């Protein structure tokens, strides 16, 4: 039996410690493009993978990166479901002894806001009911439930667990024209008097440290995608060498720079995972939300100024991680595409898909806008230098 071509992405673990992941990665590779199959794998992972802040954050990020290295779109399926499970657990801890929702099924996380669209939560004799519209709801027609944010009667926003199979839920057909993440379109979902269960108090969703941790988990997915692109490049150079065409100095320099970039980013994520687990990024649990715009990392880019009611150290570190990883991904995409040229983008389906998927996924980062937010925190003294 031949060895599997799938390899995990390592931050702190040895290859042998992650050997158990290879069958999962083989399954992910086989299911690539088949979203129901990927959701089934994600549901199983959601019950078995560690949660952020629980002592094994680096292992969680290794798993997210490993799945994304196989197929970026698969990482885009796994991450929201795993994040939703963590949010539900955090909500249960927020209300000690309270299990916030039935966690079965496939979950999404929908917290984006959009012009002219508003989702409201109102409390009546029938409990909490959601009405209105929510944009950027990826895979809503295929999911069972979601963690979703809505405007409350107090003027704030809160998170709710909602059943997407309820008859009051209708989904627009997404007008998805992107070449990247084609199997994961995002569209608007409409709610009409849909029962929901609140998770935490108003503002809890955005002020909890898990929001920052989840944003770093998305960065782990981006980085895993870049590892996949880098592996494509290394394998192409190896194949060329076998056929008698040794890589020149420019090709080798690009591979060396790619190695430096990825190694540094992986080590940074590993260090930040340790800080998360040691409690160094766990402040701000009870801080009110004052931003008014969605900084949701899973469905839309973070917006500057959205965390002004929280302890800045959590957000400054999250912004550093996401910005550092996004820059690493952009540079690897540039190095590899420049050196491989147009042919594989035109004729190598797995490589072309990986590049298109990753280029779109990493655009969830808001580049200079996030750096401006970080600069504001830096002026306040939140830096190591």
Short mmCIF file of C-alpha atoms in Angstrom, two decimals:
data_model
loop_
_atom_site.label_atom_id
_atom_site.label_comp_id
_atom_site.label_asym_id
_atom_site.label_seq_id
_atom_site.Cartn_x
_atom_site.Cartn_y
_atom_site.Cartn_z
CA UNK A 1 0.00 0.00 0.00
CA UNK A 2 1.51 3.34 -1.08
CA UNK A 3 2.06 6.12 1.42
CA UNK A 4 -0.49 8.91 1.52
CA UNK A 5 0.55 12.13 -0.24
CA UNK A 6 -1.24 14.14 2.45
CA UNK A 7 0.86 15.63 5.22
CA UNK A 8 -0.19 17.57 8.30
CA UNK A 9 1.04 21.11 8.95
CA UNK A 10 3.18 21.23 12.07
CA UNK A 11 3.51 24.09 14.55
CA UNK A 12 4.54 22.31 17.74
CA UNK A 13 3.89 18.61 17.03
CA UNK A 14 6.18 16.03 15.49
CA UNK A 15 5.25 14.22 12.31
CA UNK A 16 4.58 11.04 14.27
CA UNK A 17 2.33 12.86 16.74
CA UNK A 18 0.15 13.99 13.84
CA UNK A 19 0.18 10.67 11.99
CA UNK A 20 -3.39 10.01 13.17
CA UNK A 21 -4.58 12.95 11.04
CA UNK A 22 -3.50 11.41 7.72
CA UNK A 23 -6.68 9.31 7.22
CA UNK A 24 -8.75 12.46 7.86
CA UNK A 25 -6.66 14.43 5.37
CA UNK A 26 -7.08 11.61 2.82
CA UNK A 27 -10.85 11.86 3.36
CA UNK A 28 -10.72 15.63 2.91
CA UNK A 29 -8.79 15.21 -0.35
CA UNK A 30 -11.33 12.67 -1.60
CA UNK A 31 -14.25 14.93 -0.62
CA UNK A 32 -12.82 18.13 -2.15
CA UNK A 33 -15.60 19.91 -4.02
CA UNK A 34 -18.32 17.82 -2.33
CA UNK A 35 -19.64 20.19 0.35
CA UNK A 36 -22.10 17.75 2.00
CA UNK A 37 -19.26 15.25 2.39
CA UNK A 38 -16.99 17.94 3.83
CA UNK A 39 -19.71 19.04 6.24
CA UNK A 40 -20.04 15.46 7.42
CA UNK A 41 -16.30 15.37 8.14
CA UNK A 42 -16.54 18.75 9.87
CA UNK A 43 -19.37 17.55 12.10
CA UNK A 44 -17.24 14.66 13.26
CA UNK A 45 -14.26 16.94 13.83
CA UNK A 46 -16.36 19.40 15.83
CA UNK A 47 -16.96 16.80 18.49
CA UNK A 48 -13.37 15.59 18.69
CA UNK A 49 -11.05 18.51 18.08
CA UNK A 50 -9.75 20.70 20.92
CA UNK A 51 -11.25 24.14 21.50
CA UNK A 52 -9.25 27.37 21.70
CA UNK A 53 -8.10 28.39 25.14
CA UNK A 54 -8.44 24.88 26.53
CA UNK A 55 -4.75 23.98 26.66
CA UNK A 56 -4.41 22.61 23.13
CA UNK A 57 -4.92 25.66 20.93
CA UNK A 58 -1.82 24.96 18.85
CA UNK A 59 -3.14 21.48 18.06
CA UNK A 60 -6.45 23.01 16.92
CA UNK A 61 -4.64 25.45 14.65
CA UNK A 62 -2.45 22.66 13.29
CA UNK A 63 -5.59 20.75 12.35
CA UNK A 64 -7.23 23.75 10.68
CA UNK A 65 -4.02 24.51 8.78
CA UNK A 66 -3.62 20.86 7.76
CA UNK A 67 -7.13 20.64 6.31
CA UNK A 68 -6.64 23.94 4.47
CA UNK A 69 -3.31 22.77 3.06
CA UNK A 70 -5.15 19.89 1.41
CA UNK A 71 -8.05 22.03 0.15
CA UNK A 72 -8.60 25.68 1.04
CA UNK A 73 -12.34 25.37 0.55
CA UNK A 74 -12.41 22.45 3.00
CA UNK A 75 -10.80 24.68 5.62
CA UNK A 76 -13.49 27.25 4.85
CA UNK A 77 -16.10 24.55 5.65
CA UNK A 78 -14.44 23.21 8.79
CA UNK A 79 -13.53 26.50 10.48
CA UNK A 80 -17.04 27.97 11.02
CA UNK A 81 -18.43 24.71 12.34
CA UNK A 82 -15.56 24.26 14.78
CA UNK A 83 -15.80 27.92 15.77
CA UNK A 84 -19.54 27.61 16.41
CA UNK A 85 -18.94 24.66 18.72
CA UNK A 86 -16.41 26.73 20.65
CA UNK A 87 -18.83 29.67 20.89
CA UNK A 88 -21.55 27.40 22.27
CA UNK A 89 -19.14 26.02 24.86
CA UNK A 90 -18.00 29.53 25.82
CA UNK A 91 -21.64 30.61 26.19
CA UNK A 92 -22.23 27.64 28.48
CA UNK A 93 -19.27 28.71 30.62
CA UNK A 94 -20.57 32.27 30.64
CA UNK A 95 -23.78 30.94 32.17
CA UNK A 96 -22.43 28.24 34.46
CA UNK A 97 -24.21 24.92 34.16
CA UNK A 98 -26.28 26.10 31.19
CA UNK A 99 -26.05 24.19 27.92
CA UNK A 100 -26.93 26.95 25.44
CA UNK A 101 -28.23 24.87 22.54
CA UNK A 102 -28.51 21.51 20.88
CA UNK A 103 -25.11 21.27 19.22
CA UNK A 104 -25.99 18.53 16.73
CA UNK A 105 -25.81 19.05 12.98
CA UNK A 106 -23.69 21.31 10.81
CA UNK A 107 -23.23 24.87 12.08
CA UNK A 108 -22.27 28.22 10.60
CA UNK A 109 -21.35 31.57 12.14
CA UNK A 110 -23.10 34.61 10.64
CA UNK A 111 -22.19 37.98 12.13
CA UNK A 112 -21.75 40.29 9.16
CA UNK A 113 -23.69 43.49 8.60
CA UNK A 114 -24.62 44.98 5.23
CA UNK A 115 -26.10 48.21 3.87
CA UNK A 116 -29.89 48.20 3.99
CA UNK A 117 -30.04 44.86 5.81
CA UNK A 118 -30.87 44.40 9.48
CA UNK A 119 -31.71 41.40 11.65
CA UNK A 120 -33.62 42.14 14.86
CA UNK A 121 -34.32 40.05 17.94
CA UNK A 122 -37.50 40.77 19.90
CA UNK A 123 -38.78 39.11 23.03
CA UNK A 124 -42.47 38.26 23.42
CA UNK A 125 -44.80 35.63 24.84
CA UNK A 126 -43.29 33.07 22.44
CA UNK A 127 -39.74 33.85 23.55
CA UNK A 128 -37.05 35.44 21.37
CA UNK A 129 -37.94 35.76 17.68
CA UNK A 130 -35.65 36.87 14.85
CA UNK A 131 -36.92 38.91 11.91
CA UNK A 132 -35.04 40.64 9.12
CA UNK A 133 -32.15 39.81 6.81
CA UNK A 134 -28.53 38.78 7.25
CA UNK A 135 -25.88 39.04 4.49
CA UNK A 136 -22.83 36.87 3.85
CA UNK A 137 -24.35 33.61 5.09
CA UNK A 138 -22.12 30.96 3.56
CA UNK A 139 -23.67 27.55 2.80
CA UNK A 140 -26.88 28.47 4.64
CA UNK A 141 -28.99 26.09 2.55
CA UNK A 142 -26.76 23.16 3.55
CA UNK A 143 -26.38 23.93 7.25
CA UNK A 144 -28.63 22.84 10.10
CA UNK A 145 -28.03 25.64 12.60
CA UNK A 146 -26.03 28.81 13.07
CA UNK A 147 -24.67 31.21 15.62
CA UNK A 148 -25.99 34.53 14.35
CA UNK A 149 -25.81 38.10 15.61
CA UNK A 150 -28.86 40.38 15.71
CA UNK A 151 -29.78 43.82 16.97
CA UNK A 152 -31.59 43.73 20.31
CA UNK A 153 -34.28 45.90 21.83
CA UNK A 154 -31.71 47.54 24.12
CA UNK A 155 -29.83 49.00 21.15
CA UNK A 156 -26.94 46.53 21.27
CA UNK A 157 -26.18 43.33 19.46
CA UNK A 158 -26.14 39.78 20.77
CA UNK A 159 -25.47 36.29 19.47
CA UNK A 160 -28.20 33.70 19.09
CA UNK A 161 -28.44 30.01 18.23
CA UNK A 162 -30.99 29.49 15.46
CA UNK A 163 -32.40 26.55 13.52
CA UNK A 164 -31.88 27.23 9.81
CA UNK A 165 -34.45 24.55 8.92
CA UNK A 166 -37.28 26.54 10.46
CA UNK A 167 -40.01 27.43 7.91
CA UNK A 168 -39.49 31.13 8.67
CA UNK A 169 -35.99 30.99 7.17
CA UNK A 170 -35.56 31.65 3.44
CA UNK A 171 -32.29 31.88 1.53
CA UNK A 172 -31.58 33.98 -1.53
CA UNK A 173 -29.81 32.30 -4.42
CA UNK A 174 -26.26 33.69 -4.12
CA UNK A 175 -25.10 35.68 -7.14
CA UNK A 176 -21.63 34.21 -6.72
CA UNK A 177 -19.38 35.00 -9.70
CA UNK A 178 -16.02 34.50 -7.99
CA UNK A 179 -13.60 31.93 -9.40
CA UNK A 180 -12.39 31.19 -5.89
CA UNK A 181 -14.36 29.20 -3.30
CA UNK A 182 -16.96 28.44 -5.97
CA UNK A 183 -18.46 25.60 -3.93
CA UNK A 184 -18.96 27.90 -0.92
CA UNK A 185 -21.14 30.80 -2.09
CA UNK A 186 -22.39 33.38 0.39
CA UNK A 187 -25.81 35.00 0.15
CA UNK A 188 -28.50 36.76 2.14
CA UNK A 189 -30.80 34.86 4.50
CA UNK A 190 -34.20 36.22 5.54
CA UNK A 191 -35.87 35.48 8.88
CA UNK A 192 -39.54 35.85 9.73
CA UNK A 193 -40.47 35.25 13.37
CA UNK A 194 -37.86 32.53 13.81
CA UNK A 195 -37.30 31.29 17.40
CA UNK A 196 -33.79 31.73 18.74
CA UNK A 197 -31.82 31.18 21.91
CA UNK A 198 -29.60 34.00 23.13
CA UNK A 199 -25.95 33.20 23.83
CA UNK A 200 -24.54 35.47 26.50
CA UNK A 201 -25.63 39.04 27.15
CA UNK A 202 -25.73 41.96 24.75
CA UNK A 203 -22.20 42.59 23.51
CA UNK A 204 -20.85 39.31 24.87
CA UNK A 205 -20.18 37.78 21.47
CA UNK A 206 -17.80 40.53 20.34
CA UNK A 207 -16.19 41.26 23.72
CA UNK A 208 -15.35 37.67 24.71
CA UNK A 209 -11.69 36.66 24.22
CA UNK A 210 -12.87 33.77 22.06
CA UNK A 211 -13.70 36.26 19.33
CA UNK A 212 -10.01 37.12 19.02
CA UNK A 213 -9.04 33.46 19.27
CA UNK A 214 -11.44 32.59 16.47
CA UNK A 215 -9.94 35.29 14.27
CA UNK A 216 -6.53 33.72 14.77
CA UNK A 217 -8.00 30.33 13.84
CA UNK A 218 -9.04 31.80 10.50
CA UNK A 219 -5.45 32.96 10.05
CA UNK A 220 -4.32 29.37 10.63
CA UNK A 221 -6.53 28.36 7.70
CA UNK A 222 -5.00 31.05 5.49
CA UNK A 223 -1.52 29.89 6.45
CA UNK A 224 -2.40 26.26 5.74
CA UNK A 225 -3.52 27.29 2.26
CA UNK A 226 -0.16 28.98 1.71
CA UNK A 227 1.60 25.80 2.82
CA UNK A 228 -0.36 23.96 0.13
CA UNK A 229 0.78 26.46 -2.51
CA UNK A 230 4.38 26.15 -1.31
CA UNK A 231 4.21 22.36 -1.46
CA UNK A 232 2.94 22.60 -5.04
CA UNK A 233 5.97 24.73 -5.89
CA UNK A 234 8.48 22.43 -4.19
CA UNK A 235 6.98 19.38 -5.90
CA UNK A 236 7.12 21.13 -9.28
CA UNK A 237 10.82 21.91 -8.78
CA UNK A 238 11.48 18.32 -7.72
CA UNK A 239 9.64 16.93 -10.74
CA UNK A 240 11.58 19.24 -13.07
CA UNK A 241 14.87 18.13 -11.51
CA UNK A 242 13.96 14.48 -12.06
CA UNK A 243 13.46 15.22 -15.74
CA UNK A 244 16.88 16.84 -15.97
CA UNK A 245 15.93 20.51 -15.49
CA UNK A 246 17.58 21.64 -12.27
CA UNK A 247 16.14 24.77 -10.60
CA UNK A 248 18.14 27.93 -11.20
CA UNK A 249 19.22 30.40 -8.54
CA UNK A 250 16.06 32.48 -8.87
CA UNK A 251 13.81 29.46 -8.37
CA UNK A 252 15.87 28.35 -5.36
CA UNK A 253 15.84 31.85 -3.86
CA UNK A 254 12.05 31.94 -4.14
CA UNK A 255 11.81 28.56 -2.41
CA UNK A 256 14.19 29.70 0.33
CA UNK A 257 12.24 32.89 0.95
CA UNK A 258 9.00 30.90 1.01
CA UNK A 259 10.49 28.60 3.64
CA UNK A 260 11.57 31.54 5.79
CA UNK A 261 8.16 33.17 5.58
CA UNK A 262 6.15 30.05 6.36
CA UNK A 263 8.44 28.90 9.17
CA UNK A 264 8.31 32.30 10.86
CA UNK A 265 4.52 32.49 10.58
CA UNK A 266 4.04 28.95 11.89
CA UNK A 267 6.32 29.67 14.84
CA UNK A 268 4.44 32.91 15.57
CA UNK A 269 1.10 31.10 15.62
CA UNK A 270 2.57 28.42 17.89
CA UNK A 271 3.80 31.07 20.34
CA UNK A 272 0.47 32.87 20.33
CA UNK A 273 -1.35 29.58 20.95
CA UNK A 274 0.74 29.17 24.09
CA UNK A 275 -0.16 32.70 25.20
CA UNK A 276 -3.86 31.94 24.63
CA UNK A 277 -3.68 28.74 26.68
CA UNK A 278 -1.69 30.41 29.46
CA UNK A 279 -4.43 33.01 29.90
CA UNK A 280 -2.45 35.88 28.41
CA UNK A 281 -5.23 36.68 25.93
CA UNK A 282 -8.28 36.10 28.11
CA UNK A 283 -9.30 39.58 29.24
CA UNK A 284 -12.33 41.56 28.19
CA UNK A 285 -15.01 38.95 28.88
CA UNK A 286 -17.50 41.43 30.34
CA UNK A 287 -16.60 44.52 28.33
CA UNK A 288 -19.50 46.10 26.46
CA UNK A 289 -19.61 46.26 22.71
CA UNK A 290 -19.45 49.86 21.51
CA UNK A 291 -18.38 49.56 17.91
CA UNK A 292 -21.73 49.33 16.14
CA UNK A 293 -20.28 47.64 13.05
CA UNK A 294 -19.54 43.98 12.60
CA UNK A 295 -15.89 42.96 12.93
CA UNK A 296 -16.81 39.34 12.17
CA UNK A 297 -13.70 37.52 11.00
CA UNK A 298 -15.51 34.50 9.68
CA UNK A 299 -17.97 36.15 7.30
CA UNK A 300 -16.65 39.64 6.63
CA UNK A 301 -13.43 41.57 7.33
CA UNK A 302 -12.85 43.17 10.70
CA UNK A 303 -13.66 46.86 10.82
CA UNK A 304 -11.47 49.40 12.63
CA UNK A 305 -12.91 50.83 15.81
CA UNK A 306 -15.15 47.85 16.54
CA UNK A 307 -13.45 46.81 19.78
CA UNK A 308 -13.24 50.07 21.66
CA UNK A 309 -15.05 48.60 24.65
CA UNK A 310 -12.63 45.72 25.20
CA UNK A 311 -9.17 45.22 26.60
CA UNK A 312 -6.95 46.18 23.71
CA UNK A 313 -4.23 43.58 24.30
CA UNK A 314 -6.54 40.85 23.04
CA UNK A 315 -7.32 42.70 19.84
CA UNK A 316 -3.86 44.09 19.22
CA UNK A 317 -2.40 40.58 19.31
CA UNK A 318 -5.20 39.25 17.10
CA UNK A 319 -4.58 42.07 14.62
CA UNK A 320 -0.84 41.32 14.63
CA UNK A 321 -1.40 37.62 14.02
CA UNK A 322 -3.91 38.13 11.24
CA UNK A 323 -1.88 40.88 9.58
CA UNK A 324 1.37 38.93 9.78
CA UNK A 325 -0.21 35.79 8.36
CA UNK A 326 -2.07 37.68 5.64
CA UNK A 327 1.19 39.33 4.53
CA UNK A 328 2.93 35.93 4.53
CA UNK A 329 0.16 34.43 2.39
CA UNK A 330 0.26 37.31 -0.08
CA UNK A 331 4.03 37.03 -0.44
CA UNK A 332 3.97 33.26 -0.93
CA UNK A 333 1.25 33.58 -3.56
CA UNK A 334 3.34 36.21 -5.35
CA UNK A 335 6.62 34.26 -5.16
CA UNK A 336 5.14 31.01 -6.36
CA UNK A 337 2.97 32.43 -9.13
CA UNK A 338 5.83 34.55 -10.47
CA UNK A 339 8.19 31.58 -10.57
CA UNK A 340 5.74 28.99 -11.89
CA UNK A 341 4.32 31.28 -14.54
CA UNK A 342 0.96 31.08 -16.31
CA UNK A 343 0.91 27.44 -17.41
CA UNK A 344 -0.08 25.79 -14.10
CA UNK A 345 -2.66 28.51 -13.46
CA UNK A 346 -4.18 27.66 -16.83
CA UNK A 347 -3.82 23.88 -16.92
CA UNK A 348 -3.16 22.49 -13.40
CA UNK A 349 -6.65 22.25 -11.86
CA UNK A 350 -5.69 21.56 -8.19
CA UNK A 351 -3.06 24.31 -8.16
CA UNK A 352 -5.22 26.85 -9.99
CA UNK A 353 -8.13 26.14 -7.62
CA UNK A 354 -5.91 26.44 -4.55
CA UNK A 355 -4.54 29.81 -5.68
CA UNK A 356 -7.99 31.20 -6.54
CA UNK A 357 -9.54 29.93 -3.29
CA UNK A 358 -6.74 31.30 -1.12
CA UNK A 359 -6.61 34.67 -2.87
CA UNK A 360 -10.31 35.19 -2.10
CA UNK A 361 -10.22 33.75 1.43
CA UNK A 362 -7.36 35.98 2.59
CA UNK A 363 -9.29 39.04 1.44
CA UNK A 364 -11.26 38.68 4.67
CA UNK A 365 -8.30 40.56 6.08
CA UNK A 366 -8.70 44.32 5.75
CA UNK A 367 -5.03 45.07 5.13
CA UNK A 368 -4.20 48.73 5.84
CA UNK A 369 -7.50 49.34 7.64
CA UNK A 370 -6.57 46.70 10.20
CA UNK A 371 -3.04 48.11 10.39
CA UNK A 372 -4.56 51.52 11.10
CA UNK A 373 -6.51 50.00 13.99
CA UNK A 374 -3.31 48.38 15.24
CA UNK A 375 -1.48 51.68 14.88
CA UNK A 376 -4.08 53.35 17.08
CA UNK A 377 -3.49 50.73 19.77
CA UNK A 378 0.27 51.06 19.35
CA UNK A 379 0.04 54.81 20.02
CA UNK A 380 -1.64 53.92 23.30
CA UNK A 381 1.44 51.91 24.28
CA UNK A 382 0.30 48.40 23.36
CA UNK A 383 3.53 47.07 21.89
CA UNK A 384 6.61 45.11 22.96
CA UNK A 385 9.12 47.56 21.59
#
